[in-house]
PDB file of C-alpha atoms in Angstrom:
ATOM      1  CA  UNK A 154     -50.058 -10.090  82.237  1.00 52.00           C
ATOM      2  CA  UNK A 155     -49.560 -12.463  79.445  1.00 54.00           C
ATOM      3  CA  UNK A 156     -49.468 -16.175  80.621  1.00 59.00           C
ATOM      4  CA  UNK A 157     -46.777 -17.937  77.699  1.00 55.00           C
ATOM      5  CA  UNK A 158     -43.788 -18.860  78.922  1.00 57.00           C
ATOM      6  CA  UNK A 159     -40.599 -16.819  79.200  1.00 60.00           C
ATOM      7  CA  UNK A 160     -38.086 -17.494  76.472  1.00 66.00           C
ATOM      8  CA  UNK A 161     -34.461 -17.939  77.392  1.00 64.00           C
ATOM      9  CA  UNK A 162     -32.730 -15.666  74.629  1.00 66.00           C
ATOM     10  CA  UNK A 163     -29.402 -17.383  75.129  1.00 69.00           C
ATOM     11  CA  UNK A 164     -30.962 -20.971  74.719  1.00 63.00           C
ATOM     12  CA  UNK A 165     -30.059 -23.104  71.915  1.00 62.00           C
ATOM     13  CA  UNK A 166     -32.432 -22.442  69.147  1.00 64.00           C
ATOM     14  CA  UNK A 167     -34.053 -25.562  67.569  1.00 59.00           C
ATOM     15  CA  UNK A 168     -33.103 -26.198  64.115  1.00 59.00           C
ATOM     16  CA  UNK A 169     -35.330 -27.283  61.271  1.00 57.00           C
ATOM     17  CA  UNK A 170     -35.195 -30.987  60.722  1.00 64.00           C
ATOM     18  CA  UNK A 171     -34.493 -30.656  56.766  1.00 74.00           C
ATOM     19  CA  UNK A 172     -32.560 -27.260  55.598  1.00 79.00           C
ATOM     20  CA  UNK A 173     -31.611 -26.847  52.267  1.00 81.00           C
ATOM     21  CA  UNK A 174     -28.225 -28.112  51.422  1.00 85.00           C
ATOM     22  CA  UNK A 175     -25.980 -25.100  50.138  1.00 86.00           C
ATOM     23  CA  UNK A 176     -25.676 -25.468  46.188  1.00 86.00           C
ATOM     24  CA  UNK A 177     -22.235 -25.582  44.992  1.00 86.00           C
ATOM     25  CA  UNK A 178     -20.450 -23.040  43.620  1.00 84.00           C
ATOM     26  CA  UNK A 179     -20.324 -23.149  39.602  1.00 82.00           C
ATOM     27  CA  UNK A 180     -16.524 -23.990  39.142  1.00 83.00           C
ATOM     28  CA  UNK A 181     -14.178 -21.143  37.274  1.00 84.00           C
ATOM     29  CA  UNK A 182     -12.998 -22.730  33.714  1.00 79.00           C
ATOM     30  CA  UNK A 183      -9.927 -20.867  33.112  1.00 82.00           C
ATOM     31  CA  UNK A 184      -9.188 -22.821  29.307  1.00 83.00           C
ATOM     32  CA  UNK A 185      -8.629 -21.048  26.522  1.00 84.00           C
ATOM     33  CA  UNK A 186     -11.876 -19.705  24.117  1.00 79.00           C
ATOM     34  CA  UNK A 187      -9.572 -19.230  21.379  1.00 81.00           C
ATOM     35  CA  UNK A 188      -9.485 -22.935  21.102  1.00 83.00           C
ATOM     36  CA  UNK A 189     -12.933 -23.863  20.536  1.00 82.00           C
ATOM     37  CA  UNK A 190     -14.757 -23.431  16.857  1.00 82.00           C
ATOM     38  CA  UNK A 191     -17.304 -21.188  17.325  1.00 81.00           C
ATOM     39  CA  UNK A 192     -20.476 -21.005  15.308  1.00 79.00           C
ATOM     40  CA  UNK A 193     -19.213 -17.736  13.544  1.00 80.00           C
ATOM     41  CA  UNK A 194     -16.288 -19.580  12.247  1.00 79.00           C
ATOM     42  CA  UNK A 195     -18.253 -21.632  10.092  1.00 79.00           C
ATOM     43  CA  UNK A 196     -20.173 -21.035   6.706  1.00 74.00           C
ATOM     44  CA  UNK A 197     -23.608 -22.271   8.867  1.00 75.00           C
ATOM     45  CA  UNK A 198     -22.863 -19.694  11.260  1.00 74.00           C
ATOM     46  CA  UNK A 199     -23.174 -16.956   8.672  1.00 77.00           C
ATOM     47  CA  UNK A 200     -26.531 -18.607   7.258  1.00 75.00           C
ATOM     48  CA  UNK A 201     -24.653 -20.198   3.906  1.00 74.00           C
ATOM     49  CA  UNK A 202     -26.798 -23.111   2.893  1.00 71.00           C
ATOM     50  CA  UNK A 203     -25.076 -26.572   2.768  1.00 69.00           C
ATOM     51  CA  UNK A 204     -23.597 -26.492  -0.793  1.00 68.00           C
ATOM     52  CA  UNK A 205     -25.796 -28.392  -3.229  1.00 66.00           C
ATOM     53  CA  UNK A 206     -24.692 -29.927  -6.665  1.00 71.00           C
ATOM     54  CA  UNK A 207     -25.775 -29.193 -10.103  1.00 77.00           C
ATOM     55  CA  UNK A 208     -26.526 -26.169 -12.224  1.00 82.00           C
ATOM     56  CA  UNK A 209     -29.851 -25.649 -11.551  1.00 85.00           C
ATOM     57  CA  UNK A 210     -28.869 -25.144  -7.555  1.00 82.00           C
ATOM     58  CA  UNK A 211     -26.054 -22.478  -8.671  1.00 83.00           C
ATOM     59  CA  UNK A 212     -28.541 -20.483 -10.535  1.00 86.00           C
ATOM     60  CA  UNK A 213     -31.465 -21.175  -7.846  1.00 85.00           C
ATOM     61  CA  UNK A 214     -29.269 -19.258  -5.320  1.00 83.00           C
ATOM     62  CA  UNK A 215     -27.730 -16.687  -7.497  1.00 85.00           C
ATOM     63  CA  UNK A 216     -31.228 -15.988  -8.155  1.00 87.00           C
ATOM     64  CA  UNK A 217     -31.995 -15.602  -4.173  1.00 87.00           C
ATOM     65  CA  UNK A 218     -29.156 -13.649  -3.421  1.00 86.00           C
ATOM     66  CA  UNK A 219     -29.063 -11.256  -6.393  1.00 85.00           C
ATOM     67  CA  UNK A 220     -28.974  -7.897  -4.403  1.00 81.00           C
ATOM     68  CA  UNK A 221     -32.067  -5.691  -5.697  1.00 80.00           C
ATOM     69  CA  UNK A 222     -30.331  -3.077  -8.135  1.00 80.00           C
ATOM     70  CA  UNK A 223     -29.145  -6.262 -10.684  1.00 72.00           C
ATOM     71  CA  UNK A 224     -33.093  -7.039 -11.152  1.00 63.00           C
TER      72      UNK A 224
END
């Protein structure tokens, strides 16, 4: 015979002095995505470089980009 106590099962059970407070849901943005520039819509998004002056720039990236059958 076991000597702990007998439990009441319909007895109030005690709570835990600090629960975790419920996080809030993430809220539903129902605006239009159509509005906003997206990185794609920009030369930067395509990997162009920032256009640089002069000649000597022109030829530098015509250079880089020449595709490899025009070497």
């Amino acid at each position: 015979m076991s000597d702990a106590p007998a439990t009441d099962p319909h007895a109030p059970k005690a709570e835990p002095e600090s629960q975790p407070k419920p996080r809030p849901k993430p809220r539903l943005d129902f605006g239009d995505p159509l509005d906003q520039q997206s990185s794609d819509d920009t030369d930067r998004g395509w990997g162009e470089r920032p256009p640089a002056g002069g000649s000597a720039a022109d030829l530098a990236r015509f250079l880089d980009e020449k595709p490899p059958h025009h070497v």
